[in-house]
Short mmCIF file of C-alpha atoms and ligand atoms in Angstrom, two decimals:
data_model
loop_
_atom_site.label_atom_id
_atom_site.label_comp_id
_atom_site.label_asym_id
_atom_site.label_seq_id
_atom_site.Cartn_x
_atom_site.Cartn_y
_atom_site.Cartn_z
CA UNK A 7 99.27 90.82 89.32
CA UNK A 8 97.01 89.25 92.10
CA UNK A 9 96.21 91.46 95.35
CA UNK A 10 97.96 89.30 98.21
CA UNK A 11 95.50 89.19 101.13
CA UNK A 12 96.63 89.70 104.78
CA UNK A 13 93.52 87.61 105.65
CA UNK A 14 94.78 84.25 106.95
CA UNK A 15 92.00 82.12 105.48
CA UNK A 16 92.31 83.24 101.89
CA UNK A 17 95.36 83.87 99.62
CA UNK A 18 94.23 86.92 97.39
CA UNK A 19 91.24 89.33 97.10
CA UNK A 20 89.31 90.00 93.94
CA UNK A 21 87.15 93.29 93.74
CA UNK A 22 85.21 93.70 90.52
CA UNK A 23 82.61 95.59 92.62
CA UNK A 24 83.06 98.39 95.17
CA UNK A 25 80.61 99.72 97.73
CA UNK A 26 78.14 98.65 100.26
CA UNK A 27 75.63 99.48 103.07
CA UNK A 28 75.92 98.46 106.74
CA UNK A 29 73.15 95.74 107.36
CA UNK A 30 73.64 94.52 111.15
CA UNK A 31 75.93 95.54 114.18
CA UNK A 32 78.86 93.62 112.78
CA UNK A 33 79.11 96.30 109.92
CA UNK A 34 79.56 99.03 112.67
CA UNK A 35 83.50 99.21 112.24
CA UNK A 36 83.57 98.08 108.60
CA UNK A 37 87.15 97.75 107.62
CA UNK A 38 86.18 98.01 103.98
CA UNK A 39 84.49 101.40 104.41
CA UNK A 40 87.32 102.97 106.43
CA UNK A 41 89.55 102.08 103.53
CA UNK A 42 87.15 103.67 101.09
CA UNK A 43 87.23 106.76 103.03
CA UNK A 44 90.83 107.19 102.45
CA UNK A 45 90.72 106.56 98.91
CA UNK A 46 87.52 108.44 98.13
CA UNK A 47 88.88 111.71 97.03
CA UNK A 48 88.37 113.03 93.36
CA UNK A 49 89.76 110.55 90.83
CA UNK A 50 90.45 107.79 93.55
CA UNK A 51 88.95 104.34 93.14
CA UNK A 52 86.29 105.01 96.05
CA UNK A 53 85.03 108.37 94.82
CA UNK A 54 81.29 108.67 95.05
CA UNK A 55 80.94 105.60 97.53
CA UNK A 56 81.02 107.20 101.01
CA UNK A 57 78.69 109.30 102.72
CA UNK A 58 79.40 113.20 102.88
CA UNK A 59 78.43 114.74 106.18
CA UNK A 60 76.71 118.18 106.75
CA UNK A 61 80.30 119.99 106.89
CA UNK A 62 80.98 118.36 103.55
CA UNK A 63 83.37 115.82 104.90
CA UNK A 64 83.72 112.38 103.55
CA UNK A 65 82.91 109.93 106.27
CA UNK A 66 83.74 106.27 106.56
CA UNK A 67 80.00 105.20 105.96
CA UNK A 68 79.10 103.71 102.77
CA UNK A 69 76.33 105.54 100.93
CA UNK A 70 74.93 102.35 99.24
CA UNK A 71 76.28 103.13 95.76
CA UNK A 72 77.82 100.16 94.03
CA UNK A 73 80.56 100.65 91.38
CA UNK A 74 81.08 97.80 88.74
CA UNK A 75 84.89 97.84 88.12
CA UNK A 76 84.99 96.23 84.79
CA UNK A 77 88.77 96.54 84.34
CA UNK A 78 88.95 93.97 87.13
CA UNK A 79 86.27 91.46 86.02
CA UNK A 80 88.73 89.12 84.33
CA UNK A 81 91.67 89.35 86.86
CA UNK A 82 91.33 85.64 88.07
CA UNK A 83 91.78 84.58 84.41
CA UNK A 84 95.21 86.07 84.50
CA UNK A 85 96.29 84.29 87.57
CA UNK A 86 97.91 80.99 86.70
CA UNK A 87 98.80 79.73 90.11
CA UNK A 88 95.75 78.13 91.98
CA UNK A 89 94.61 80.35 94.78
CA UNK A 90 91.88 80.74 97.52
CA UNK A 91 90.32 84.12 96.31
CA UNK A 92 88.09 86.16 98.63
CA UNK A 93 85.47 87.56 96.19
CA UNK A 94 84.64 91.11 96.99
CA UNK A 95 86.43 92.00 100.31
CA UNK A 96 85.33 95.51 99.50
CA UNK A 97 81.67 95.04 99.10
CA UNK A 98 78.79 92.43 99.32
CA UNK A 99 78.03 90.47 96.15
CA UNK A 100 74.44 90.15 97.36
CA UNK A 101 73.75 93.81 98.25
CA UNK A 102 70.44 95.00 96.69
CA UNK A 103 72.21 97.29 94.45
CA UNK A 104 74.30 94.76 92.66
CA UNK A 105 72.48 93.66 89.53
CA UNK A 106 72.15 90.06 88.45
CA UNK A 107 73.80 91.07 85.19
CA UNK A 108 77.05 91.82 87.13
CA UNK A 109 76.78 88.75 89.39
CA UNK A 110 76.39 86.66 86.43
CA UNK A 111 79.47 87.82 84.87
CA UNK A 112 81.44 87.36 88.17
CA UNK A 113 80.04 83.70 88.44
CA UNK A 114 81.05 83.24 84.60
CA UNK A 115 84.59 84.31 85.24
CA UNK A 116 84.64 81.86 88.19
CA UNK A 117 83.45 79.13 86.02
CA UNK A 118 86.16 79.62 83.77
CA UNK A 119 88.85 79.23 86.23
CA UNK A 120 88.57 75.82 87.82
CA UNK A 121 92.08 76.07 89.20
CA UNK A 122 90.98 78.58 91.95
CA UNK A 123 88.91 78.21 94.95
CA UNK A 124 86.46 81.26 95.21
CA UNK A 125 85.17 82.36 98.64
CA UNK A 126 82.04 84.48 98.64
CA UNK A 127 80.97 85.89 101.90
CA UNK A 128 77.88 87.76 102.43
CA UNK A 129 75.63 89.21 105.29
CA UNK A 130 72.71 88.80 102.62
CA UNK A 131 72.37 85.06 102.29
CA UNK A 132 68.72 85.19 101.52
CA UNK A 133 69.73 87.19 98.25
CA UNK A 134 72.51 84.76 97.70
CA UNK A 135 69.93 81.72 97.94
CA UNK A 136 67.58 83.45 95.40
CA UNK A 137 70.59 84.09 93.10
CA UNK A 138 71.94 80.43 93.14
CA UNK A 139 68.33 79.05 92.73
CA UNK A 140 67.71 80.80 89.43
CA UNK A 141 71.08 81.86 87.83
CA UNK A 142 72.39 78.72 86.49
CA UNK A 143 71.09 79.07 82.78
CA UNK A 144 72.15 82.76 82.50
CA UNK A 145 75.80 82.06 83.78
CA UNK A 146 76.07 79.03 81.34
CA UNK A 147 75.04 81.32 78.37
CA UNK A 148 77.71 83.97 79.32
CA UNK A 149 80.36 81.44 79.69
CA UNK A 150 79.50 79.99 76.28
CA UNK A 151 79.29 83.64 74.65
CA UNK A 152 82.07 85.37 76.24
CA UNK A 153 84.79 82.63 77.15
CA UNK A 154 86.55 83.23 73.75
CA UNK A 155 86.29 87.05 73.88
CA UNK A 156 87.70 87.18 77.52
CA UNK A 157 90.77 85.17 76.53
CA UNK A 158 89.87 82.16 78.34
CA UNK A 159 91.48 80.08 75.78
CA UNK A 160 94.85 81.07 77.16
CA UNK A 161 93.74 79.90 80.55
CA UNK A 162 92.31 76.62 79.13
CA UNK A 163 95.59 75.99 77.31
CA UNK A 164 97.53 76.90 80.49
CA UNK A 165 95.60 74.04 82.19
CA UNK A 166 96.24 71.61 79.43
CA UNK A 167 93.03 71.87 77.69
CA UNK A 168 92.04 72.97 74.21
CA UNK A 169 89.25 74.93 72.38
CA UNK A 170 86.66 72.85 70.62
CA UNK A 171 85.15 74.95 67.76
CA UNK A 172 81.52 75.42 67.42
CA UNK A 173 79.78 72.63 65.37
CA UNK A 174 77.38 73.58 62.67
CA UNK A 175 74.66 71.86 60.83
CA UNK A 176 74.40 71.52 56.89
CA UNK A 177 72.52 74.96 56.88
CA UNK A 178 75.51 76.62 58.80
CA UNK A 179 73.33 76.92 62.00
CA UNK A 180 75.44 76.53 65.33
CA UNK A 181 74.60 73.10 66.80
CA UNK A 182 76.94 73.13 69.67
CA UNK A 183 78.73 76.15 71.01
CA UNK A 184 82.50 76.13 71.32
CA UNK A 185 84.06 75.07 74.62
CA UNK A 186 87.16 74.23 76.33
CA UNK A 187 87.56 70.54 76.90
CA UNK A 188 89.16 71.09 80.43
CA UNK A 189 86.38 73.35 81.56
CA UNK A 190 83.16 71.80 82.36
CA UNK A 191 80.33 73.87 83.49
CA UNK A 192 78.78 72.71 86.55
CA UNK A 193 76.22 74.02 88.95
CA UNK A 194 76.80 74.06 91.78
CA UNK A 195 80.39 74.78 91.03
CA UNK A 196 82.69 72.70 93.26
CA UNK A 197 85.27 75.31 93.42
CA UNK A 198 83.12 78.18 94.65
CA UNK A 199 82.47 78.49 98.44
CA UNK A 200 79.41 80.44 99.66
CA UNK A 201 79.60 81.77 103.01
CA UNK A 202 77.15 83.68 105.56
CA UNK A 203 78.41 86.03 108.16
CA UNK A 204 76.89 86.38 111.56
CA UNK A 205 78.15 88.30 114.55
CA UNK A 206 75.80 86.96 117.36
CA UNK A 207 72.91 84.49 118.07
CA UNK A 208 70.28 86.87 116.58
CA UNK A 209 71.96 87.07 113.17
CA UNK A 210 73.11 83.55 113.20
CA UNK A 211 69.45 82.43 113.67
CA UNK A 212 68.10 84.75 110.97
CA UNK A 213 70.93 83.64 108.45
CA UNK A 214 71.55 80.00 108.92
CA UNK A 215 68.53 78.67 107.48
CA UNK A 216 69.34 80.34 103.95
CA UNK A 217 72.72 78.74 104.20
CA UNK A 218 71.37 75.42 104.93
CA UNK A 219 69.16 75.50 101.91
CA UNK A 220 72.11 76.32 99.93
CA UNK A 221 74.15 73.49 101.46
CA UNK A 222 71.27 70.95 100.74
CA UNK A 223 71.64 72.24 97.03
CA UNK A 224 75.05 70.81 97.20
CA UNK A 225 77.12 74.06 97.24
CA UNK A 226 80.03 74.15 99.53
CA UNK A 227 79.33 76.63 102.36
CA UNK A 228 81.09 78.31 105.20
CA UNK A 229 80.15 80.42 108.21
CA UNK A 230 82.18 83.48 109.33
CA UNK A 231 81.32 84.35 112.98
CA UNK A 232 83.58 87.56 112.82
CA UNK A 233 83.53 89.87 114.43
CA UNK A 234 82.03 87.77 117.11
CA UNK A 235 80.11 90.04 119.35
CA UNK A 236 78.16 87.46 121.60
CA UNK A 237 77.82 83.80 122.41
CA UNK A 238 76.29 81.59 119.69
CA UNK A 239 74.78 78.39 120.28
CA UNK A 240 75.53 76.93 116.72
CA UNK A 241 74.08 73.70 117.29
CA UNK A 242 70.61 74.11 118.66
CA UNK A 243 69.85 77.57 119.04
CA UNK A 244 67.38 78.38 122.05
CA UNK A 245 65.10 80.51 119.83
CA UNK A 246 64.54 77.47 117.58
CA UNK A 247 64.80 74.89 120.34
CA UNK A 248 63.72 76.36 123.51
CA UNK A 249 63.57 72.95 125.25
CA UNK A 250 67.10 72.02 124.05
CA UNK A 251 67.89 69.52 121.20
CA UNK A 252 65.13 67.02 120.53
CA UNK A 253 66.00 63.81 122.01
CA UNK A 254 64.85 60.33 120.89
CA UNK A 255 64.45 58.95 124.42
CA UNK A 256 66.58 59.06 127.61
CA UNK A 257 69.43 57.30 125.63
CA UNK A 258 69.04 53.86 126.77
CA UNK A 259 65.48 52.64 125.91
CA UNK A 260 66.19 52.29 122.28
CA UNK A 261 70.11 52.18 122.37
CA UNK A 262 70.35 55.63 120.79
CA UNK A 263 73.05 56.75 123.34
CA UNK A 264 70.97 59.90 123.91
CA UNK A 265 71.97 61.61 120.65
CA UNK A 266 69.57 64.33 119.15
CA UNK A 267 67.12 63.26 116.59
CA UNK A 268 67.62 66.40 114.44
CA UNK A 269 71.13 67.33 113.06
CA UNK A 270 72.55 70.53 114.48
CA UNK A 271 71.98 73.85 112.65
CA UNK A 272 75.89 74.26 112.16
CA UNK A 273 75.64 71.41 109.54
CA UNK A 274 74.67 73.97 107.25
CA UNK A 275 78.42 74.75 107.01
CA UNK A 276 81.32 72.95 105.68
CA UNK A 277 83.69 75.17 107.45
CA UNK A 278 83.42 77.70 110.31
CA UNK A 279 85.82 81.02 110.77
CA UNK A 280 85.74 82.65 114.09
CA UNK A 281 87.53 85.76 114.96
CA UNK A 282 87.47 88.88 117.34
CA UNK A 283 87.29 92.41 116.17
CA UNK A 284 90.28 94.47 115.50
CA UNK A 285 90.95 98.24 115.04
CA UNK A 286 90.77 101.43 117.28
CA UNK A 287 87.06 100.90 118.19
CA UNK A 288 87.08 97.28 118.35
CA UNK A 289 84.48 95.59 120.62
CA UNK A 290 85.69 92.48 122.73
CA UNK A 291 85.04 88.87 122.16
CA UNK A 292 85.30 86.61 125.14
CA UNK A 293 87.33 83.55 124.69
CA UNK A 294 84.85 81.36 125.89
CA UNK A 295 82.37 82.24 123.04
CA UNK A 296 85.07 81.22 120.46
CA UNK A 297 85.89 78.04 122.44
CA UNK A 298 82.33 76.95 122.73
CA UNK A 299 81.83 77.14 118.97
CA UNK A 300 85.20 75.20 118.53
CA UNK A 301 83.93 72.37 120.67
CA UNK A 302 80.65 72.33 118.85
CA UNK A 303 82.51 72.05 115.53
CA UNK A 304 84.80 69.39 116.94
CA UNK A 305 81.76 67.11 118.16
CA UNK A 306 80.28 67.35 114.48
CA UNK A 307 83.56 67.14 112.56
CA UNK A 308 83.26 70.61 111.00
CA UNK A 309 86.66 72.42 110.37
CA UNK A 310 87.19 75.20 112.58
CA UNK A 311 89.46 78.32 111.88
CA UNK A 312 90.31 80.60 114.55
CA UNK A 313 91.54 84.08 112.94
CA UNK A 314 92.52 86.08 116.00
CA UNK A 315 91.43 87.29 119.49
CA UNK A 316 90.97 90.92 118.36
CA UNK A 317 92.20 93.66 120.84
CA UNK A 318 90.79 92.57 124.05
CA UNK A 319 91.44 89.59 126.31
CA UNK A 320 89.75 88.09 129.37
CA UNK A 321 92.03 89.79 131.95
CA UNK A 322 91.85 86.87 134.36
CA UNK A 323 93.06 84.13 132.01
CA UNK A 324 96.44 82.74 132.46
CA UNK A 325 96.96 82.34 128.81
CA UNK A 326 97.72 85.97 128.47
CA UNK A 327 99.97 86.10 131.77
CA UNK A 328 100.53 89.27 133.60
CA UNK A 329 98.92 92.12 131.57
CA UNK A 330 100.19 95.62 131.45
CA UNK A 331 97.98 98.51 133.07
CA UNK A 332 95.61 99.52 130.52
CA UNK A 333 91.88 100.21 129.59
CA UNK A 334 89.42 97.65 131.34
CA UNK A 335 85.79 97.04 130.57
CA UNK A 336 83.17 94.60 132.07
CA UNK A 337 80.82 92.51 130.15
CA UNK A 338 78.33 89.91 130.93
CA UNK A 339 78.27 86.43 129.35
CA UNK A 340 75.98 87.74 126.36
CA UNK A 341 78.29 90.54 125.59
CA UNK A 342 76.35 93.31 127.32
CA UNK A 343 78.43 96.07 129.01
CA UNK A 344 78.27 96.21 132.55
CA UNK A 345 78.55 99.93 133.72
CA UNK A 346 81.15 100.73 136.48
CA UNK A 347 78.08 101.50 139.22
CA UNK A 348 76.37 98.13 138.61
CA UNK A 349 76.13 96.28 141.82
CA UNK A 350 77.11 92.99 140.05
CA UNK A 351 80.83 94.20 140.01
CA UNK A 352 80.85 93.92 143.74
CA UNK A 353 79.64 90.25 143.74
CA UNK A 354 82.34 87.89 143.19
CA UNK A 355 79.82 85.13 141.87
CA UNK A 356 78.17 87.45 139.53
CA UNK A 357 78.35 86.56 135.59
CA UNK A 358 80.75 89.42 134.71
CA UNK A 359 84.02 89.15 132.75
CA UNK A 360 86.79 91.77 133.01
CA UNK A 361 88.20 92.38 129.60
CA UNK A 362 91.35 94.31 129.02
CA UNK A 363 92.70 96.26 125.93
CA UNK A 364 96.06 94.77 125.06
CA UNK A 365 96.19 95.26 121.13
CA UNK A 366 95.86 92.86 118.47
CA UNK A 367 99.51 91.43 118.58
CA UNK A 368 99.50 90.63 122.39
CA UNK A 369 95.94 89.34 122.13
CA UNK A 370 97.17 86.91 119.36
CA UNK A 371 95.91 84.25 117.04
CA UNK A 372 95.56 81.32 119.47
CA UNK A 373 92.44 80.17 121.58
CA UNK A 374 93.45 79.14 125.05
CA UNK A 375 97.10 78.77 123.72
CA UNK A 376 96.18 76.49 120.81
CA UNK A 377 96.13 77.68 117.18
CA UNK A 378 93.25 76.30 115.05
CA UNK A 379 93.69 76.71 111.28
CA UNK A 380 91.63 73.93 109.81
CA UNK A 381 90.51 74.02 106.39
CA UNK A 382 87.67 71.99 104.59
CA UNK A 383 89.14 69.03 102.79
S1 SF4 B 16 78.18 93.84 104.83
FE1 SF4 B 16 80.41 93.64 104.94
S2 SF4 B 16 81.19 95.49 103.39
FE2 SF4 B 16 79.11 95.85 103.77
S3 SF4 B 16 78.94 97.27 105.50
FE3 SF4 B 16 78.85 95.31 106.30
S4 SF4 B 16 80.90 94.58 106.98
FE4 SF4 B 16 81.12 96.42 105.46
#
């Protein structure tokens, strides 16, 4: 049976590998590693995947070991109803300890399941890029070799297709591998979405170029800006464009209306997901960061999905009404904490936002009162 997911932008999760290592600040409160800690005792699914501390206790830190869970490899072949499937919610498929052999098998299973939409998300888009540039022939061979053994014929029949037997020449040599007439091997696969995750401008700037090359290679791509820990200029990052977007002229000389002459960086993605962090150690996301990204996506016609505000809200914003007494914290517009002794707190014009902890339910799933649940076409 498919594992139903509580993540709003997907239907089910599929975990044929387990384990990871933190790679950037967005990993600090990794949800997957806290689940792994709970189930890491002897004989449990995550045994051997989390770090043991000096006192011999299991922690919620991954130890870098990756486990291939072969019994789950073929799960999507058994799911007849078309679904959005989040691939590896408990790992990162492009972690350095995942072998290409395992990745090839996972891609081969996806190739055999054209009825689903697969969503692969990584914080290591460079490894994802290197993989998709080189893996096509290997995956094609696995599809041809294993599809019958894996029982893909049942799947193909359920999809209305039939198995075409291998063709042989007069010497009995295989001229053409057997194949399912409803499953056409394509690379890029149109039902597989490749995504990169970034939490602030620094990691956006580092990861977006790899995603752009993947997008230019005609894969469907997405960006997950979650947990959002700082503002991100998704169009023309200041480190790439210190003088702002490159303009053609003043907008009237040539009749260009003042549009930039280069496409925005966010064109690397066909879909953008934004969300604040949840959990007991969650860090705040200022609503203005999420709404700046929403406006940028609207300007360039990129579907935008706002997942959740997190645990904290901007204390002064009317959307949240009168807030109960509770934990407060002060942040500047870049997401840096402003300590209580900072003189900026006494200056009403200072660039300081008061954030209040209200919990996930109260913080909600709307952005300034509006729900954004857009999906790519
Ligand atoms: S990459 Fe993902 S799974 Fe791995 S540690 Fe970071 S948040 Fe967790």
